[in-house]
Amino acid sequence: MVITLWHSYNAVVKMQFDKLVQEFNDTVGMNEGIIIDAKGYGSSDELEEVLYASANRVIGAEPLPDIFSSYPDSAYRLDKIAPPGISGRVFYRRRIG
Protein backbone atom coordinates (compact mmCIF):
# COMPACT_ATOMS: atom_id res chain seq x y z
CA MET A 1 0.00 0.00 0.00
CA VAL A 2 1.32 3.42 -0.93
CA ILE A 3 0.29 6.40 1.19
CA THR A 4 0.76 9.79 -0.41
CA LEU A 5 1.76 12.64 1.87
CA TRP A 6 2.13 16.30 0.89
CA HIS A 7 3.93 18.84 3.07
CA SER A 8 5.49 22.29 2.90
CA TYR A 9 8.70 21.58 4.76
CA ASN A 10 11.86 23.00 3.24
CA ALA A 11 15.60 23.29 3.84
CA VAL A 12 16.91 21.43 6.91
CA VAL A 13 13.45 20.38 8.12
CA LYS A 14 12.68 18.79 4.74
CA MET A 15 15.98 16.89 4.80
CA GLN A 16 15.23 15.54 8.28
CA PHE A 17 11.65 14.66 7.35
CA ASP A 18 12.84 12.86 4.21
CA LYS A 19 15.27 10.84 6.35
CA LEU A 20 12.46 9.84 8.71
CA VAL A 21 10.22 8.81 5.82
CA GLN A 22 13.02 6.77 4.26
CA GLU A 23 13.76 5.13 7.61
CA PHE A 24 10.09 4.20 7.99
CA ASN A 25 9.89 2.87 4.42
CA ASP A 26 13.04 0.79 4.91
CA THR A 27 11.94 -0.72 8.23
CA VAL A 28 8.34 -0.77 9.46
CA GLY A 29 6.96 0.10 6.05
CA MET A 30 8.82 -2.73 4.37
CA ASN A 31 7.72 -5.22 7.04
CA GLU A 32 4.08 -4.09 6.92
CA GLY A 33 3.83 -3.45 3.17
CA ILE A 34 3.33 0.31 3.61
CA ILE A 35 5.27 2.88 1.62
CA ILE A 36 5.06 6.62 2.28
CA ASP A 37 5.38 8.69 -0.89
CA ALA A 38 6.17 12.16 0.49
CA LYS A 39 6.10 15.20 -1.76
CA GLY A 40 7.32 18.56 -0.56
CA TYR A 41 6.14 21.93 -1.79
CA GLY A 42 8.23 25.05 -1.31
CA SER A 43 5.82 26.90 0.96
CA SER A 44 2.52 26.54 2.76
CA ASP A 45 0.98 28.88 0.16
CA GLU A 46 2.12 26.61 -2.68
CA LEU A 47 0.84 23.53 -0.87
CA GLU A 48 -2.50 25.22 -0.19
CA GLU A 49 -2.80 26.11 -3.88
CA VAL A 50 -2.28 22.53 -5.08
CA LEU A 51 -4.59 21.16 -2.37
CA TYR A 52 -7.40 23.50 -3.44
CA ALA A 53 -6.82 22.62 -7.10
CA SER A 54 -7.05 18.93 -6.25
CA ALA A 55 -10.14 19.34 -4.08
CA ASN A 56 -11.85 21.36 -6.82
CA ARG A 57 -10.82 18.79 -9.43
CA VAL A 58 -9.09 21.36 -11.61
CA ILE A 59 -8.03 19.85 -14.93
CA GLY A 60 -4.45 18.63 -14.63
CA ALA A 61 -4.45 18.67 -10.82
CA GLU A 62 -3.25 15.59 -8.99
CA PRO A 63 -5.72 13.67 -6.81
CA LEU A 64 -5.76 14.71 -3.16
CA PRO A 65 -3.11 12.95 -1.10
CA ASP A 66 -3.94 10.52 1.67
CA ILE A 67 -2.25 12.80 4.24
CA PHE A 68 -1.20 16.44 4.14
CA SER A 69 0.06 19.09 6.49
CA SER A 70 -1.88 22.31 6.78
CA TYR A 71 -2.75 25.20 9.01
CA PRO A 72 -6.10 24.65 10.76
CA ASP A 73 -7.92 27.41 8.85
CA SER A 74 -6.77 25.99 5.51
CA ALA A 75 -7.75 22.45 6.52
CA TYR A 76 -11.19 23.72 7.57
CA ARG A 77 -11.75 25.49 4.22
CA LEU A 78 -10.53 22.43 2.34
CA ASP A 79 -12.87 20.21 4.33
CA LYS A 80 -15.79 22.35 3.08
CA ILE A 81 -14.92 21.91 -0.61
CA ALA A 82 -13.41 18.42 -0.68
CA PRO A 83 -15.19 15.85 -2.84
CA PRO A 84 -17.50 13.36 -1.08
CA GLY A 85 -15.54 10.75 0.83
CA ILE A 86 -12.55 12.98 1.41
CA SER A 87 -13.79 15.17 4.25
CA GLY A 88 -13.67 12.27 6.71
CA ARG A 89 -9.91 12.13 6.25
CA VAL A 90 -9.24 15.63 7.56
CA PHE A 91 -7.72 15.64 11.03
CA TYR A 92 -7.13 18.64 13.21
CA ARG A 93 -4.40 18.96 15.82
CA ARG A 94 -4.67 21.71 18.36
CA ARG A 95 -1.50 23.72 18.78
CA ILE A 96 -0.34 23.80 22.39
CA GLY A 97 1.75 26.65 23.73
XYZ file of N, CA, C and O in Angstrom:
388
model
N 0.839 -1.159 0.000
C 0.000 0.000 0.000
C 0.893 1.234 0.000
O 1.828 1.328 0.781
N 0.586 2.169 -0.877
C 1.321 3.425 -0.932
C 0.440 4.527 -0.358
O -0.715 4.675 -0.742
N 0.990 5.272 0.581
C 0.291 6.401 1.195
C 0.970 7.673 0.719
O 2.169 7.855 0.931
N 0.199 8.528 0.043
C 0.762 9.794 -0.415
C 0.643 10.835 0.691
O -0.358 10.901 1.397
N 1.698 11.624 0.828
C 1.764 12.639 1.871
C 2.352 13.907 1.262
O 3.419 13.858 0.666
N 1.629 15.011 1.386
C 2.134 16.297 0.893
C 2.435 17.182 2.083
O 1.695 17.215 3.061
N 3.529 17.935 1.982
C 3.926 18.839 3.067
C 4.592 20.073 2.491
O 4.880 20.130 1.288
N 4.835 21.049 3.338
C 5.490 22.287 2.897
C 6.823 22.511 3.602
O 7.311 23.629 3.673
N 7.407 21.446 4.105
C 8.703 21.581 4.763
C 9.776 21.922 3.727
O 9.705 21.490 2.581
N 10.769 22.691 4.151
C 11.863 22.995 3.241
C 13.176 23.056 4.019
O 13.189 22.962 5.239
N 14.251 23.162 3.285
C 15.604 23.286 3.837
C 15.927 22.124 4.788
O 15.702 20.967 4.460
N 16.443 22.436 5.962
C 16.907 21.426 6.914
C 15.752 20.549 7.399
O 15.895 19.331 7.532
N 14.593 21.158 7.638
C 13.446 20.383 8.117
C 13.036 19.351 7.073
O 12.739 18.202 7.406
N 13.031 19.725 5.797
C 12.684 18.786 4.735
C 13.680 17.632 4.690
O 13.281 16.481 4.544
N 14.970 17.951 4.824
C 15.979 16.890 4.802
C 15.757 15.910 5.947
O 15.842 14.688 5.749
N 15.473 16.410 7.138
C 15.227 15.544 8.284
C 13.953 14.723 8.094
O 13.910 13.536 8.415
N 12.909 15.370 7.585
C 11.650 14.665 7.347
C 11.855 13.553 6.315
O 11.376 12.434 6.495
N 12.563 13.864 5.234
C 12.838 12.856 4.207
C 13.595 11.663 4.788
O 13.332 10.514 4.422
N 14.531 11.927 5.695
C 15.269 10.838 6.351
C 14.326 9.960 7.172
O 14.436 8.730 7.159
N 13.410 10.604 7.902
C 12.456 9.835 8.714
C 11.535 8.989 7.838
O 11.254 7.828 8.153
N 11.075 9.561 6.738
C 10.216 8.810 5.816
C 10.985 7.626 5.248
O 10.465 6.498 5.197
N 12.217 7.859 4.821
C 13.024 6.774 4.263
C 13.277 5.686 5.300
O 13.197 4.497 4.998
N 13.555 6.104 6.532
C 13.762 5.131 7.605
C 12.508 4.297 7.830
O 12.574 3.077 7.973
N 11.340 4.937 7.842
C 10.087 4.203 7.990
C 9.903 3.226 6.834
O 9.594 2.050 7.036
N 10.078 3.726 5.594
C 9.889 2.871 4.416
C 10.817 1.665 4.423
O 10.430 0.576 4.003
N 12.047 1.872 4.909
C 13.044 0.790 4.911
C 12.858 -0.206 6.055
O 13.453 -1.286 6.023
N 12.090 0.152 7.061
C 11.936 -0.719 8.231
C 10.481 -1.152 8.397
O 10.054 -2.140 7.814
N 9.738 -0.426 9.174
C 8.337 -0.766 9.459
C 7.525 -0.867 8.182
O 6.758 -1.815 7.986
N 7.711 0.113 7.308
C 6.958 0.096 6.051
C 7.216 -1.150 5.230
O 6.285 -1.762 4.697
N 8.482 -1.536 5.139
C 8.825 -2.733 4.374
C 8.206 -3.975 5.014
O 7.661 -4.835 4.328
N 8.278 -4.058 6.333
C 7.722 -5.218 7.038
C 6.210 -5.299 6.945
O 5.642 -6.385 6.906
N 5.551 -4.140 6.925
C 4.081 -4.091 6.920
C 3.480 -3.881 5.529
O 2.263 -3.864 5.379
N 4.324 -3.683 4.524
C 3.831 -3.455 3.170
C 3.237 -2.062 2.983
O 2.291 -1.885 2.215
N 3.801 -1.076 3.686
C 3.327 0.308 3.607
C 4.484 1.183 3.150
O 5.562 1.156 3.731
N 4.259 1.951 2.111
C 5.272 2.875 1.621
C 4.693 4.289 1.670
O 3.588 4.525 1.192
N 5.446 5.212 2.252
C 5.057 6.617 2.284
C 5.711 7.300 1.088
O 6.924 7.247 0.920
N 4.894 7.920 0.252
C 5.376 8.693 -0.887
C 5.193 10.162 -0.536
O 4.109 10.719 -0.700
N 6.249 10.775 0.007
C 6.173 12.158 0.487
C 6.592 13.121 -0.621
O 7.592 12.907 -1.304
N 5.804 14.178 -0.765
C 6.099 15.201 -1.759
C 6.097 16.548 -1.068
O 5.105 16.921 -0.437
N 7.205 17.261 -1.190
C 7.322 18.558 -0.560
C 7.056 19.691 -1.525
O 7.447 19.632 -2.689
N 6.369 20.698 -1.040
C 6.141 21.927 -1.791
C 6.935 23.027 -1.105
O 7.208 22.958 0.089
N 7.313 24.042 -1.832
C 8.228 25.046 -1.315
C 7.714 25.922 -0.197
O 8.488 26.469 0.566
N 6.399 26.037 -0.074
C 5.821 26.896 0.960
C 4.415 26.425 1.282
O 3.805 25.675 0.515
N 3.895 26.900 2.399
C 2.518 26.538 2.758
C 1.540 27.126 1.753
O 0.506 26.521 1.467
N 1.848 28.294 1.182
C 0.976 28.876 0.156
C 0.926 27.998 -1.089
O -0.140 27.786 -1.671
N 2.080 27.490 -1.509
C 2.125 26.612 -2.678
C 1.365 25.314 -2.408
O 0.599 24.838 -3.258
N 1.555 24.753 -1.229
C 0.840 23.533 -0.867
C -0.663 23.779 -0.848
O -1.438 22.983 -1.381
N -1.082 24.890 -0.254
C -2.503 25.219 -0.190
C -3.090 25.342 -1.599
O -4.186 24.852 -1.869
N -2.334 25.943 -2.504
C -2.796 26.115 -3.884
C -3.040 24.768 -4.565
O -4.080 24.565 -5.198
N -2.099 23.826 -4.424
C -2.285 22.525 -5.079
C -3.366 21.699 -4.380
O -4.081 20.935 -5.037
N -3.514 21.861 -3.073
C -4.592 21.158 -2.368
C -5.956 21.636 -2.851
O -6.851 20.825 -3.113
N -6.117 22.960 -2.970
C -7.400 23.497 -3.440
C -7.676 23.080 -4.884
O -8.805 22.753 -5.230
N -6.648 23.070 -5.715
C -6.820 22.621 -7.096
C -7.272 21.165 -7.131
O -8.183 20.803 -7.880
N -6.662 20.345 -6.304
C -7.048 18.926 -6.246
C -8.469 18.752 -5.736
O -9.256 17.989 -6.296
N -8.804 19.464 -4.663
C -10.141 19.343 -4.076
C -11.220 19.822 -5.038
O -12.323 19.282 -5.065
N -10.886 20.821 -5.848
C -11.849 21.359 -6.816
C -11.793 20.639 -8.157
O -12.473 21.031 -9.101
N -10.964 19.612 -8.225
C -10.818 18.789 -9.428
C -10.495 19.623 -10.666
O -11.068 19.436 -11.741
N -9.553 20.546 -10.494
C -9.089 21.358 -11.609
C -8.396 20.444 -12.611
O -7.641 19.543 -12.221
N -8.640 20.681 -13.889
C -8.031 19.855 -14.931
C -6.508 19.902 -14.784
O -5.916 20.967 -14.666
N -5.896 18.742 -14.757
C -4.450 18.630 -14.629
C -3.958 18.530 -13.193
O -2.780 18.255 -12.967
N -4.846 18.768 -12.236
C -4.445 18.674 -10.823
C -4.327 17.208 -10.413
O -5.078 16.358 -10.889
N -3.396 16.941 -9.518
C -3.247 15.594 -8.991
C -4.394 15.291 -8.032
O -4.984 16.209 -7.450
N -4.713 14.014 -7.828
C -5.718 13.669 -6.814
C -5.223 14.093 -5.432
O -4.013 14.164 -5.202
N -6.143 14.362 -4.531
C -5.762 14.712 -3.163
C -4.916 13.595 -2.559
O -5.157 12.412 -2.816
N -3.937 13.963 -1.751
C -3.111 12.946 -1.102
C -3.880 12.277 0.036
O -4.924 12.763 0.471
N -3.338 11.197 0.523
C -3.938 10.519 1.675
C -3.752 11.334 2.945
O -4.617 11.352 3.816
N -2.592 12.001 3.057
C -2.249 12.795 4.239
C -1.609 14.093 3.755
O -0.849 14.089 2.782
N -1.884 15.183 4.445
C -1.199 16.436 4.136
C -1.062 17.261 5.400
O -1.797 17.082 6.358
N -0.088 18.161 5.381
C 0.063 19.091 6.490
C -0.598 20.400 6.092
O -0.594 20.771 4.920
N -1.171 21.070 7.088
C -1.883 22.308 6.779
C -2.138 23.088 8.052
O -2.211 22.513 9.135
N -2.287 24.388 7.893
C -2.749 25.201 9.013
C -4.222 24.888 9.234
O -4.947 24.541 8.289
N -4.709 25.006 10.466
C -6.104 24.654 10.759
C -7.131 25.395 9.899
O -8.091 24.778 9.437
N -6.936 26.680 9.649
C -7.923 27.406 8.853
C -7.961 26.909 7.412
O -9.023 26.795 6.804
N -6.811 26.548 6.865
C -6.766 25.995 5.511
C -7.419 24.613 5.464
O -8.145 24.297 4.523
N -7.147 23.792 6.472
C -7.753 22.455 6.522
C -9.271 22.565 6.637
O -10.006 21.804 6.001
N -9.743 23.525 7.412
C -11.193 23.716 7.572
C -11.822 24.117 6.239
O -12.848 23.562 5.842
N -11.206 25.078 5.522
C -11.745 25.493 4.216
C -11.708 24.339 3.227
O -12.656 24.135 2.465
N -10.642 23.571 3.244
C -10.532 22.432 2.336
C -11.589 21.387 2.647
O -12.175 20.797 1.737
N -11.858 21.174 3.913
C -12.871 20.210 4.327
C -14.245 20.587 3.768
O -15.050 19.720 3.458
N -14.499 21.877 3.590
C -15.793 22.346 3.084
C -15.944 22.148 1.581
O -17.057 22.089 1.083
N -14.826 22.049 0.841
C -14.922 21.910 -0.615
C -14.474 20.548 -1.124
O -14.596 20.265 -2.305
N -13.942 19.717 -0.246
C -13.413 18.417 -0.677
C -14.533 17.561 -1.256
O -15.672 17.628 -0.814
N -14.199 16.747 -2.250
C -15.188 15.845 -2.837
C -15.735 14.866 -1.793
O -15.074 14.599 -0.796
N -16.930 14.332 -2.022
C -17.500 13.358 -1.076
C -16.517 12.219 -0.806
O -15.833 11.751 -1.705
N -16.432 11.833 0.450
C -15.543 10.745 0.830
C -14.181 11.214 1.285
O -13.437 10.466 1.879
N -13.850 12.459 1.012
C -12.548 12.978 1.406
C -12.622 13.650 2.766
O -11.729 13.536 3.581
N -13.716 14.344 3.045
C -13.788 15.169 4.255
C -13.590 14.368 5.537
O -13.126 14.904 6.525
N -13.879 13.089 5.532
C -13.673 12.266 6.713
C -12.212 12.017 7.014
O -11.861 11.538 8.069
N -11.343 12.363 6.064
C -9.912 12.127 6.252
C -9.178 13.360 6.756
O -7.975 13.363 6.834
N -9.895 14.422 7.070
C -9.236 15.630 7.557
C -9.143 15.558 9.072
O -10.132 15.363 9.752
N -7.954 15.684 9.592
C -7.723 15.641 11.026
C -7.205 16.996 11.479
O -6.455 17.642 10.778
N -7.583 17.382 12.667
C -7.126 18.643 13.212
C -6.300 18.360 14.462
O -6.656 17.530 15.271
N -5.212 19.084 14.619
C -4.404 18.957 15.816
C -4.326 20.347 16.436
O -3.927 21.288 15.782
N -4.700 20.446 17.672
C -4.667 21.715 18.357
C -3.220 22.035 18.712
O -2.486 21.206 19.221
N -2.851 23.263 18.434
C -1.499 23.717 18.783
C -1.463 24.076 20.256
O -2.307 24.793 20.758
N -0.478 23.554 20.946
C -0.342 23.801 22.386
C 0.853 24.718 22.588
O 1.930 24.469 22.089
N 0.651 25.744 23.407
C 1.748 26.651 23.730
C 1.828 27.717 22.753
O 2.431 28.562 22.451
